[in-house]
Amino acid sequence: MAAEVRGFERFGEKPEVSSDIVDTSMVYRWKTPLMLKELTFSIRDCVGCDLCQICPWEAISEGPIVEAAAGRIRDAPLIMIDEDKCCFCGICETVCIFNSISLKINGTPASELYCRLRGEHSIDREKCIPCLLCSKLCPREAISARVEVEKKEKLVKYLGEGEAEGEISIDEDKCCFCGLCELLCDAIKIFWTEPKPPDFKPAITIRVDDDSCDYCGLCEKVCPVDAIKVECISTPPREIREPKVSGEIEVDDKKCVDCGLCALKCPVEAIRVEKPLRGEVALKRIERCDPVGCHNCFNICPVKAIYPTGKEDKVAVVDEVCVYCGACENACPEDVIEVTRLGYNLVYPRTPLPWAQGRTKAVSKLIAGEKPPPSLLEARVLSPSIPEYFSLPEKLPKTPKVSQQAREEALRRLKLLYVSLNEKKLRLLLAFGDVDGAVEALAKELRKAYRHP
């Protein structure tokens, strides 16, 4: 820092700040004769959580999250970065668990210099089979599975003529849909589907073609949960070799947010996950929730942890999977959802810098604290009926006397209105033609301003 200050004195220059759009990212640059910082914000990877809004300089504000979650706006940035306020400290990158913000200092990734809010995961290679289950389940598409199972036709050799007879049954309540039996034998068919909460079942059902099955029993041997039972009643002479499963599971750390779904469902408990955040989700004012007409929280959740119940409680959260990022809270137009963070996990570089403790204090702001009470007032957009033509009275009323206090209050409110109208989010909504959203955003800003003069 001292060298940086001396550099300013020597060159007599202030940092040069610029911004640019590169593909689907905003790139902000902070340049001095001695240092170059590049902050990249990926619009595509941002999920609309409020983690980065712990910015000590208040350089980051909410974008049109409600409108984007509702599908009224597409490809809009869900946060706004004010380059005039930003000092490129990188705390936003420290807490971004979705890797949508990255910082480089003289070409070196800040993640190599600073601590980061991160989860942790590990795979026990000795326990791992491997199978397809975790790759089918992952809501972030962060897991890829390379699984090789030798086909049944190569493992079973018939020494005489005839047909096998027997019975085969699959207990679908026990089946974890790992996919090994389908890879092994063409007589087995799994009907895959998108996993959905609360059970995250990756398939609709599993079926066996009885005409193709020869009751060799190999599928029973590869099943990790003993869901398949085979009874061979009669068969021609044959030789059956043991099935072998090989392969590898790989995790893309840039996509993975350590939600823990893979560990929760792994049939052999080969995966261990430590979440980046611990917390709880409360559903307040549930009478306002309309899960039929509004899907905002379902649409925006990055790990698909919230779902409609179809019952009186309306919606529920799978706590074992939720990462407590807060995106659902920000996307709810009725303030039904409240996310409270109770703990976090920081990952430090091998050689932490001296100011690591200061960053730890900044991250601690994410932990539960006091929040302002909800407003007792609700904003409504009024459309008064105004006649097209009207006439002035013959005698105009006298101008009422206004006290100095009332005048000052009126000026204060006009200033608040002026500031609110200059909010980037409001201007973005107007640019996209979402007048209703702009009015709602303006009303929300004014309510906050009036509560905290």
Short mmCIF file of C-alpha atoms in Angstrom, two decimals:
data_model
loop_
_atom_site.label_atom_id
_atom_site.label_comp_id
_atom_site.label_asym_id
_atom_site.label_seq_id
_atom_site.Cartn_x
_atom_site.Cartn_y
_atom_site.Cartn_z
CA MET A 1 0.00 0.00 0.00
CA ALA A 2 2.85 2.39 0.84
CA ALA A 3 4.44 1.74 -2.54
CA GLU A 4 1.10 2.42 -4.19
CA VAL A 5 0.77 5.77 -2.40
CA ARG A 6 4.34 6.73 -3.28
CA GLY A 7 3.52 5.86 -6.87
CA PHE A 8 0.62 8.31 -6.89
CA GLU A 9 2.85 11.05 -5.49
CA ARG A 10 5.51 10.33 -8.07
CA PHE A 11 3.23 10.28 -11.07
CA GLY A 12 0.64 12.73 -9.77
CA GLU A 13 -2.23 10.67 -11.18
CA LYS A 14 -5.48 9.32 -9.83
CA PRO A 15 -6.61 5.77 -10.66
CA GLU A 16 -8.16 5.50 -14.10
CA VAL A 17 -11.48 3.64 -13.94
CA SER A 18 -13.19 2.23 -17.03
CA SER A 19 -15.76 -0.40 -17.93
CA ASP A 20 -16.56 -2.54 -20.94
CA ILE A 21 -18.95 -5.28 -22.04
CA VAL A 22 -17.33 -8.55 -23.13
CA ASP A 23 -19.78 -11.23 -24.32
CA THR A 24 -22.16 -11.67 -21.34
CA SER A 25 -19.87 -10.03 -18.78
CA MET A 26 -19.19 -6.55 -17.49
CA VAL A 27 -15.47 -5.84 -17.07
CA TYR A 28 -14.39 -2.98 -14.78
CA ARG A 29 -10.77 -1.80 -14.75
CA TRP A 30 -8.91 0.20 -12.08
CA LYS A 31 -5.53 1.31 -13.39
CA THR A 32 -2.59 3.18 -11.89
CA PRO A 33 1.03 3.35 -13.06
CA LEU A 34 1.86 0.56 -10.60
CA MET A 35 -1.25 -1.60 -10.50
CA LEU A 36 -4.06 -2.93 -12.68
CA LYS A 37 -7.19 -4.44 -11.17
CA GLU A 38 -9.83 -6.11 -13.33
CA LEU A 39 -13.24 -6.94 -11.88
CA THR A 40 -15.37 -9.18 -14.09
CA PHE A 41 -19.09 -9.63 -13.45
CA SER A 42 -20.72 -12.49 -15.36
CA ILE A 43 -24.35 -11.56 -15.94
CA ARG A 44 -25.13 -15.14 -17.00
CA ASP A 45 -23.80 -16.75 -13.80
CA CYS A 46 -25.41 -14.34 -11.32
CA VAL A 47 -28.47 -15.80 -9.56
CA GLY A 48 -29.71 -12.66 -7.80
CA CYS A 49 -28.65 -13.49 -4.25
CA ASP A 50 -27.73 -10.61 -1.94
CA LEU A 51 -24.36 -11.92 -0.72
CA CYS A 52 -22.30 -9.31 -2.58
CA GLN A 53 -24.34 -6.46 -1.11
CA ILE A 54 -22.16 -6.51 1.99
CA CYS A 55 -19.96 -4.17 -0.11
CA PRO A 56 -18.50 -1.69 2.42
CA TRP A 57 -18.69 1.12 -0.16
CA GLU A 58 -22.33 0.43 -1.11
CA ALA A 59 -21.22 0.10 -4.72
CA ILE A 60 -23.52 -2.86 -5.41
CA SER A 61 -27.29 -2.63 -5.53
CA GLU A 62 -30.17 -4.90 -6.50
CA GLY A 63 -31.24 -5.15 -10.12
CA PRO A 64 -34.67 -6.21 -11.44
CA ILE A 65 -34.63 -9.57 -9.62
CA VAL A 66 -38.40 -9.84 -9.15
CA GLU A 67 -39.04 -9.06 -12.80
CA ALA A 68 -36.36 -11.48 -14.04
CA ALA A 69 -37.64 -14.31 -11.82
CA ALA A 70 -41.14 -13.74 -13.17
CA GLY A 71 -39.85 -13.96 -16.75
CA ARG A 72 -40.83 -10.39 -17.61
CA ILE A 73 -37.20 -9.46 -18.31
CA ARG A 74 -34.48 -11.64 -19.80
CA ASP A 75 -30.69 -11.33 -19.84
CA ALA A 76 -30.73 -8.27 -17.57
CA PRO A 77 -28.05 -7.91 -14.86
CA LEU A 78 -29.46 -8.88 -11.47
CA ILE A 79 -27.07 -6.59 -9.61
CA MET A 80 -25.73 -3.14 -10.43
CA ILE A 81 -22.09 -2.19 -9.80
CA ASP A 82 -21.41 1.54 -9.48
CA GLU A 83 -17.87 1.92 -10.83
CA ASP A 84 -17.61 5.40 -9.30
CA LYS A 85 -18.07 3.96 -5.79
CA CYS A 86 -16.21 0.67 -6.27
CA CYS A 87 -12.66 0.57 -4.88
CA PHE A 88 -11.93 -2.92 -6.30
CA CYS A 89 -11.28 -4.42 -2.88
CA GLY A 90 -12.67 -7.79 -4.00
CA ILE A 91 -14.92 -8.50 -1.02
CA CYS A 92 -17.76 -9.14 -3.49
CA GLU A 93 -15.66 -11.90 -5.07
CA THR A 94 -14.83 -13.27 -1.62
CA VAL A 95 -18.50 -13.94 -0.85
CA CYS A 96 -19.79 -14.89 -4.34
CA ILE A 97 -20.32 -18.65 -4.13
CA PHE A 98 -21.57 -18.77 -7.73
CA ASN A 99 -18.33 -17.47 -9.27
CA SER A 100 -20.14 -14.68 -11.09
CA ILE A 101 -17.63 -12.09 -9.81
CA SER A 102 -13.88 -12.47 -10.24
CA LEU A 103 -11.01 -10.08 -9.56
CA LYS A 104 -7.48 -10.04 -10.94
CA ILE A 105 -4.68 -7.92 -9.49
CA ASN A 106 -1.85 -7.41 -11.95
CA GLY A 107 -3.02 -10.58 -13.69
CA THR A 108 -3.10 -12.72 -10.53
CA PRO A 109 -6.53 -14.08 -9.51
CA ALA A 110 -7.53 -12.59 -6.17
CA SER A 111 -8.73 -16.06 -5.12
CA GLU A 112 -5.04 -16.98 -4.78
CA LEU A 113 -4.47 -14.06 -2.39
CA TYR A 114 -7.61 -13.79 -0.26
CA CYS A 115 -9.89 -16.06 1.73
CA ARG A 116 -13.15 -17.05 0.04
CA LEU A 117 -16.60 -18.03 1.19
CA ARG A 118 -16.74 -21.58 -0.08
CA GLY A 119 -18.06 -25.00 0.64
CA GLU A 120 -15.87 -28.06 0.45
CA HIS A 121 -16.40 -31.50 -1.03
CA SER A 122 -14.48 -34.73 -1.34
CA ILE A 123 -15.06 -38.11 -2.97
CA ASP A 124 -13.92 -41.35 -1.38
CA ARG A 125 -12.59 -43.10 -4.47
CA GLU A 126 -12.51 -46.45 -2.70
CA LYS A 127 -16.22 -46.29 -1.85
CA CYS A 128 -17.34 -44.74 -5.16
CA ILE A 129 -18.69 -47.41 -7.55
CA PRO A 130 -18.89 -45.16 -9.76
CA CYS A 131 -22.42 -44.64 -11.18
CA LEU A 132 -24.53 -42.03 -12.96
CA LEU A 133 -26.67 -40.89 -10.03
CA CYS A 134 -24.78 -37.78 -8.88
CA SER A 135 -24.37 -36.49 -12.44
CA LYS A 136 -28.11 -36.95 -13.07
CA LEU A 137 -29.04 -35.19 -9.83
CA CYS A 138 -26.74 -32.16 -9.76
CA PRO A 139 -28.86 -28.99 -10.20
CA ARG A 140 -25.78 -27.04 -11.33
CA GLU A 141 -24.61 -29.62 -13.91
CA ALA A 142 -21.28 -29.56 -12.09
CA ILE A 143 -20.70 -33.33 -11.99
CA SER A 144 -19.66 -35.44 -14.96
CA ALA A 145 -19.53 -39.22 -14.75
CA ARG A 146 -17.48 -41.53 -16.95
CA VAL A 147 -18.84 -45.00 -16.23
CA GLU A 148 -17.94 -48.18 -18.10
CA VAL A 149 -19.80 -51.46 -17.55
CA GLU A 150 -19.03 -54.47 -19.72
CA LYS A 151 -22.17 -55.56 -21.57
CA LYS A 152 -24.02 -58.68 -20.46
CA GLU A 153 -23.56 -60.30 -23.88
CA LYS A 154 -19.80 -60.43 -23.28
CA LEU A 155 -20.15 -61.78 -19.76
CA VAL A 156 -22.59 -64.63 -20.45
CA LYS A 157 -21.49 -67.48 -22.74
CA TYR A 158 -24.02 -70.20 -23.62
CA LEU A 159 -22.74 -73.76 -24.06
CA GLY A 160 -25.99 -75.29 -25.34
CA GLU A 161 -29.35 -74.56 -26.95
CA GLY A 162 -32.53 -73.55 -25.17
CA GLU A 163 -34.19 -70.67 -23.34
CA ALA A 164 -33.86 -69.61 -19.74
CA GLU A 165 -36.90 -69.31 -17.49
CA GLY A 166 -37.25 -67.40 -14.27
CA GLU A 167 -38.52 -64.28 -12.53
CA ILE A 168 -37.11 -60.79 -12.01
CA SER A 169 -38.46 -58.00 -9.81
CA ILE A 170 -37.29 -54.45 -9.07
CA ASP A 171 -38.26 -52.67 -5.87
CA GLU A 172 -38.68 -49.09 -7.07
CA ASP A 173 -38.94 -47.81 -3.51
CA LYS A 174 -35.40 -49.05 -2.88
CA CYS A 175 -34.03 -48.26 -6.35
CA CYS A 176 -31.75 -45.20 -6.40
CA PHE A 177 -31.64 -45.05 -10.23
CA CYS A 178 -27.86 -45.22 -10.40
CA GLY A 179 -28.09 -46.43 -14.02
CA LEU A 180 -25.67 -49.37 -13.74
CA CYS A 181 -28.22 -52.06 -14.62
CA GLU A 182 -29.26 -50.16 -17.75
CA LEU A 183 -25.63 -49.80 -18.84
CA LEU A 184 -25.13 -53.52 -18.25
CA CYS A 185 -28.18 -54.97 -19.96
CA ASP A 186 -30.34 -53.81 -22.87
CA ALA A 187 -33.35 -55.61 -21.36
CA ILE A 188 -33.56 -52.92 -18.66
CA LYS A 189 -34.87 -49.46 -19.48
CA ILE A 190 -34.85 -46.42 -17.16
CA PHE A 191 -37.16 -43.54 -18.05
CA TRP A 192 -35.10 -40.53 -17.00
CA THR A 193 -36.60 -37.18 -16.01
CA GLU A 194 -35.53 -33.91 -14.42
CA PRO A 195 -35.07 -34.34 -10.64
CA LYS A 196 -37.48 -32.21 -8.63
CA PRO A 197 -37.87 -31.58 -4.90
CA PRO A 198 -38.60 -32.88 -2.38
CA ASP A 199 -37.35 -36.38 -3.34
CA PHE A 200 -35.22 -35.38 -6.39
CA LYS A 201 -36.08 -38.66 -8.14
CA PRO A 202 -34.12 -38.65 -11.44
CA ALA A 203 -36.40 -41.11 -13.24
CA ILE A 204 -40.10 -41.80 -13.67
CA THR A 205 -39.78 -45.57 -13.54
CA ILE A 206 -37.65 -48.58 -14.51
CA ARG A 207 -38.86 -51.49 -16.64
CA VAL A 208 -37.58 -54.92 -17.71
CA ASP A 209 -38.29 -56.47 -21.11
CA ASP A 210 -39.22 -60.04 -20.09
CA ASP A 211 -38.77 -61.30 -23.64
CA SER A 212 -35.12 -60.18 -23.64
CA CYS A 213 -34.20 -61.12 -20.06
CA ASP A 214 -32.38 -64.46 -19.59
CA TYR A 215 -32.27 -64.25 -15.77
CA CYS A 216 -28.48 -64.31 -15.59
CA GLY A 217 -28.55 -62.34 -12.32
CA LEU A 218 -25.80 -59.87 -13.27
CA CYS A 219 -28.07 -56.86 -12.73
CA GLU A 220 -28.68 -58.05 -9.18
CA LYS A 221 -24.94 -58.15 -8.57
CA VAL A 222 -24.25 -54.59 -9.82
CA CYS A 223 -27.18 -53.03 -7.92
CA PRO A 224 -25.72 -51.11 -4.94
CA VAL A 225 -28.98 -51.06 -2.94
CA ASP A 226 -30.26 -54.64 -3.45
CA ALA A 227 -33.34 -53.41 -5.30
CA ILE A 228 -33.21 -56.16 -7.95
CA LYS A 229 -34.07 -59.79 -7.27
CA VAL A 230 -33.57 -62.50 -9.91
CA GLU A 231 -34.61 -66.15 -9.70
CA CYS A 232 -33.50 -68.44 -12.51
CA ILE A 233 -35.72 -71.56 -12.65
CA SER A 234 -34.12 -73.28 -15.63
CA THR A 235 -31.42 -72.43 -18.14
CA PRO A 236 -29.24 -74.06 -20.81
CA PRO A 237 -25.61 -74.66 -19.82
CA ARG A 238 -23.77 -71.32 -19.61
CA GLU A 239 -20.74 -69.58 -18.16
CA ILE A 240 -21.19 -66.23 -16.38
CA ARG A 241 -18.28 -63.93 -15.59
CA GLU A 242 -18.43 -61.35 -12.81
CA PRO A 243 -19.46 -57.84 -13.91
CA LYS A 244 -16.90 -55.06 -13.56
CA VAL A 245 -17.65 -51.36 -13.19
CA SER A 246 -14.98 -48.74 -13.83
CA GLY A 247 -14.83 -45.03 -14.40
CA GLU A 248 -14.47 -41.72 -12.61
CA ILE A 249 -16.53 -38.87 -11.22
CA GLU A 250 -15.32 -35.31 -11.83
CA VAL A 251 -16.60 -32.11 -10.21
CA ASP A 252 -16.39 -28.70 -11.90
CA ASP A 253 -15.48 -26.42 -8.99
CA LYS A 254 -16.57 -23.33 -10.94
CA LYS A 255 -20.14 -24.63 -11.18
CA CYS A 256 -20.43 -26.52 -7.88
CA VAL A 257 -21.90 -24.58 -4.93
CA ASP A 258 -21.69 -27.49 -2.48
CA CYS A 259 -25.44 -27.82 -1.96
CA GLY A 260 -24.93 -31.39 -0.76
CA LEU A 261 -27.60 -33.10 -2.88
CA CYS A 262 -25.08 -35.57 -4.29
CA ALA A 263 -23.92 -36.53 -0.79
CA LEU A 264 -27.51 -36.80 0.42
CA LYS A 265 -28.45 -39.30 -2.31
CA CYS A 266 -25.20 -41.25 -2.81
CA PRO A 267 -26.10 -44.93 -2.24
CA VAL A 268 -22.63 -45.82 -0.90
CA GLU A 269 -21.95 -42.60 1.06
CA ALA A 270 -18.85 -41.86 -0.99
CA ILE A 271 -19.31 -38.07 -1.09
CA ARG A 272 -18.73 -35.61 1.74
CA VAL A 273 -19.88 -31.99 1.47
CA GLU A 274 -19.43 -28.97 3.75
CA LYS A 275 -21.85 -26.19 2.79
CA PRO A 276 -20.60 -22.60 2.35
CA LEU A 277 -23.39 -21.26 4.55
CA ARG A 278 -25.58 -22.59 7.34
CA GLY A 279 -28.92 -21.07 8.12
CA GLU A 280 -32.67 -21.35 8.02
CA VAL A 281 -35.56 -20.20 5.84
CA ALA A 282 -38.76 -18.85 7.37
CA LEU A 283 -42.02 -18.37 5.50
CA LYS A 284 -43.77 -15.27 6.83
CA ARG A 285 -47.14 -13.85 5.80
CA ILE A 286 -47.86 -17.12 3.95
CA GLU A 287 -51.40 -15.90 3.22
CA ARG A 288 -49.87 -13.58 0.60
CA CYS A 289 -48.15 -16.43 -1.23
CA ASP A 290 -49.69 -17.54 -4.55
CA PRO A 291 -47.67 -20.55 -5.75
CA VAL A 292 -50.08 -21.10 -8.64
CA GLY A 293 -49.82 -17.66 -10.20
CA CYS A 294 -46.28 -16.82 -9.05
CA HIS A 295 -43.27 -19.11 -9.56
CA ASN A 296 -40.56 -16.58 -8.74
CA CYS A 297 -38.88 -18.52 -5.92
CA PHE A 298 -39.01 -21.82 -7.84
CA ASN A 299 -37.59 -20.20 -10.96
CA ILE A 300 -34.70 -18.40 -9.29
CA CYS A 301 -33.48 -21.01 -6.78
CA PRO A 302 -30.05 -22.11 -8.07
CA VAL A 303 -30.29 -25.56 -6.44
CA LYS A 304 -34.05 -26.23 -6.81
CA ALA A 305 -34.49 -26.43 -3.04
CA ILE A 306 -37.91 -24.72 -2.83
CA TYR A 307 -41.09 -26.24 -4.20
CA PRO A 308 -44.92 -26.01 -4.06
CA THR A 309 -46.53 -28.49 -1.68
CA GLY A 310 -50.08 -28.29 -3.00
CA LYS A 311 -51.22 -28.11 0.62
CA GLU A 312 -52.14 -25.46 3.15
CA ASP A 313 -48.50 -24.55 3.80
CA LYS A 314 -48.21 -23.73 0.04
CA VAL A 315 -44.40 -23.92 -0.30
CA ALA A 316 -41.56 -25.72 1.47
CA VAL A 317 -37.76 -25.74 1.46
CA VAL A 318 -35.45 -28.77 1.44
CA ASP A 319 -33.04 -27.60 4.14
CA GLU A 320 -30.55 -30.37 3.38
CA VAL A 321 -30.00 -28.84 -0.08
CA CYS A 322 -30.58 -25.09 0.46
CA VAL A 323 -27.40 -22.97 0.41
CA TYR A 324 -29.12 -19.95 2.06
CA CYS A 325 -28.00 -17.55 -0.66
CA GLY A 326 -31.14 -15.39 -0.37
CA ALA A 327 -32.15 -15.36 -4.04
CA CYS A 328 -35.67 -16.58 -3.21
CA GLU A 329 -36.11 -13.83 -0.62
CA ASN A 330 -35.11 -11.16 -3.14
CA ALA A 331 -37.35 -12.62 -5.86
CA CYS A 332 -40.51 -12.80 -3.73
CA PRO A 333 -42.78 -9.84 -4.59
CA GLU A 334 -44.77 -10.25 -1.36
CA ASP A 335 -41.87 -10.49 1.14
CA VAL A 336 -43.03 -13.95 2.22
CA ILE A 337 -39.56 -15.53 2.45
CA GLU A 338 -36.93 -14.63 5.03
CA VAL A 339 -33.45 -16.20 4.89
CA THR A 340 -31.31 -16.13 8.03
CA ARG A 341 -27.64 -17.14 7.93
CA LEU A 342 -26.21 -18.70 11.07
CA GLY A 343 -22.71 -19.73 10.03
CA TYR A 344 -20.24 -19.85 7.16
CA ASN A 345 -17.18 -21.68 5.88
CA LEU A 346 -14.10 -19.76 4.73
CA VAL A 347 -11.34 -21.30 2.64
CA TYR A 348 -7.94 -19.63 2.99
CA PRO A 349 -5.02 -19.62 0.52
CA ARG A 350 -1.85 -21.43 1.46
CA THR A 351 -0.15 -18.15 2.41
CA PRO A 352 -2.86 -15.76 3.64
CA LEU A 353 -2.14 -12.04 3.42
CA PRO A 354 -1.99 -9.84 6.55
CA TRP A 355 -5.45 -8.33 6.03
CA ALA A 356 -7.23 -11.72 5.98
CA GLN A 357 -8.72 -10.98 9.41
CA GLY A 358 -10.37 -7.83 8.07
CA ARG A 359 -12.01 -9.81 5.30
CA THR A 360 -13.26 -12.33 7.82
CA LYS A 361 -15.01 -9.50 9.67
CA ALA A 362 -16.61 -8.35 6.41
CA VAL A 363 -17.97 -11.83 5.76
CA SER A 364 -19.37 -11.95 9.30
CA LYS A 365 -21.89 -9.32 8.19
CA LEU A 366 -23.70 -12.11 6.38
CA ILE A 367 -24.59 -13.73 9.69
CA ALA A 368 -28.04 -13.07 11.15
CA GLY A 369 -28.58 -9.58 12.45
CA GLU A 370 -31.41 -7.20 13.11
CA LYS A 371 -33.56 -6.32 10.13
CA PRO A 372 -35.95 -3.36 9.85
CA PRO A 373 -39.58 -4.34 10.46
CA PRO A 374 -41.81 -4.71 7.39
CA SER A 375 -43.70 -1.63 6.35
CA LEU A 376 -47.28 -1.32 7.53
CA LEU A 377 -48.06 0.63 4.36
CA GLU A 378 -48.57 -0.89 0.94
CA ALA A 379 -47.89 1.03 -2.24
CA ARG A 380 -50.77 1.24 -4.71
CA VAL A 381 -50.71 2.76 -8.17
CA LEU A 382 -53.71 5.09 -8.48
CA SER A 383 -55.13 6.18 -11.81
CA PRO A 384 -57.38 9.16 -10.99
CA SER A 385 -60.06 10.08 -13.46
CA ILE A 386 -59.19 13.55 -14.81
CA PRO A 387 -61.64 15.34 -17.14
CA GLU A 388 -60.29 16.17 -20.57
CA TYR A 389 -61.46 19.79 -20.29
CA PHE A 390 -61.97 21.90 -17.22
CA SER A 391 -62.43 25.61 -16.58
CA LEU A 392 -60.65 27.81 -14.09
CA PRO A 393 -62.74 29.44 -11.38
CA GLU A 394 -63.40 33.15 -11.76
CA LYS A 395 -61.64 33.87 -8.51
CA LEU A 396 -58.53 31.91 -7.66
CA PRO A 397 -58.12 30.88 -4.02
CA LYS A 398 -55.46 32.53 -1.95
CA THR A 399 -52.14 30.79 -1.72
CA PRO A 400 -52.16 28.94 1.60
CA LYS A 401 -49.53 29.81 4.13
CA VAL A 402 -46.93 27.09 4.50
CA SER A 403 -44.83 26.80 7.61
CA GLN A 404 -41.07 26.62 7.31
CA GLN A 405 -41.12 23.09 8.74
CA ALA A 406 -43.64 21.92 6.12
CA ARG A 407 -41.62 23.58 3.36
CA GLU A 408 -38.43 21.83 4.50
CA GLU A 409 -40.23 18.49 4.69
CA ALA A 410 -41.61 18.94 1.16
CA LEU A 411 -38.14 19.78 -0.14
CA ARG A 412 -36.70 16.75 1.63
CA ARG A 413 -39.24 14.45 0.02
CA LEU A 414 -38.63 15.99 -3.39
CA LYS A 415 -34.93 15.31 -2.98
CA LEU A 416 -35.68 11.70 -2.02
CA LEU A 417 -37.84 11.38 -5.12
CA TYR A 418 -35.05 12.82 -7.26
CA VAL A 419 -32.50 10.38 -5.82
CA SER A 420 -34.88 7.43 -6.24
CA LEU A 421 -35.60 8.34 -9.87
CA ASN A 422 -31.86 8.18 -10.56
CA GLU A 423 -31.53 4.59 -9.27
CA LYS A 424 -29.98 2.33 -11.93
CA LYS A 425 -32.52 -0.42 -11.33
CA LEU A 426 -35.41 1.97 -11.93
CA ARG A 427 -33.84 3.32 -15.12
CA LEU A 428 -33.20 -0.23 -16.33
CA LEU A 429 -36.84 -1.19 -15.79
CA LEU A 430 -37.98 1.86 -17.72
CA ALA A 431 -35.51 1.05 -20.51
CA PHE A 432 -37.05 -2.44 -20.79
CA GLY A 433 -40.53 -0.93 -20.87
CA ASP A 434 -41.63 -2.41 -17.54
CA VAL A 435 -43.53 0.62 -16.21
CA ASP A 436 -45.39 -1.37 -13.54
CA GLY A 437 -42.11 -2.78 -12.23
CA ALA A 438 -40.58 0.70 -12.22
CA VAL A 439 -43.50 2.08 -10.20
CA GLU A 440 -43.19 -0.78 -7.69
CA ALA A 441 -39.43 -0.25 -7.39
CA LEU A 442 -39.90 3.51 -6.90
CA ALA A 443 -42.55 2.94 -4.23
CA LYS A 444 -40.25 0.51 -2.43
CA GLU A 445 -37.33 2.97 -2.46
CA LEU A 446 -39.52 5.81 -1.18
CA ARG A 447 -40.95 3.66 1.62
CA LYS A 448 -37.43 2.81 2.78
CA ALA A 449 -36.35 6.44 2.56
CA TYR A 450 -39.35 7.70 4.52
CA ARG A 451 -38.80 5.10 7.25
CA HIS A 452 -35.12 6.04 7.61
CA PRO A 453 -34.86 9.85 7.09
#
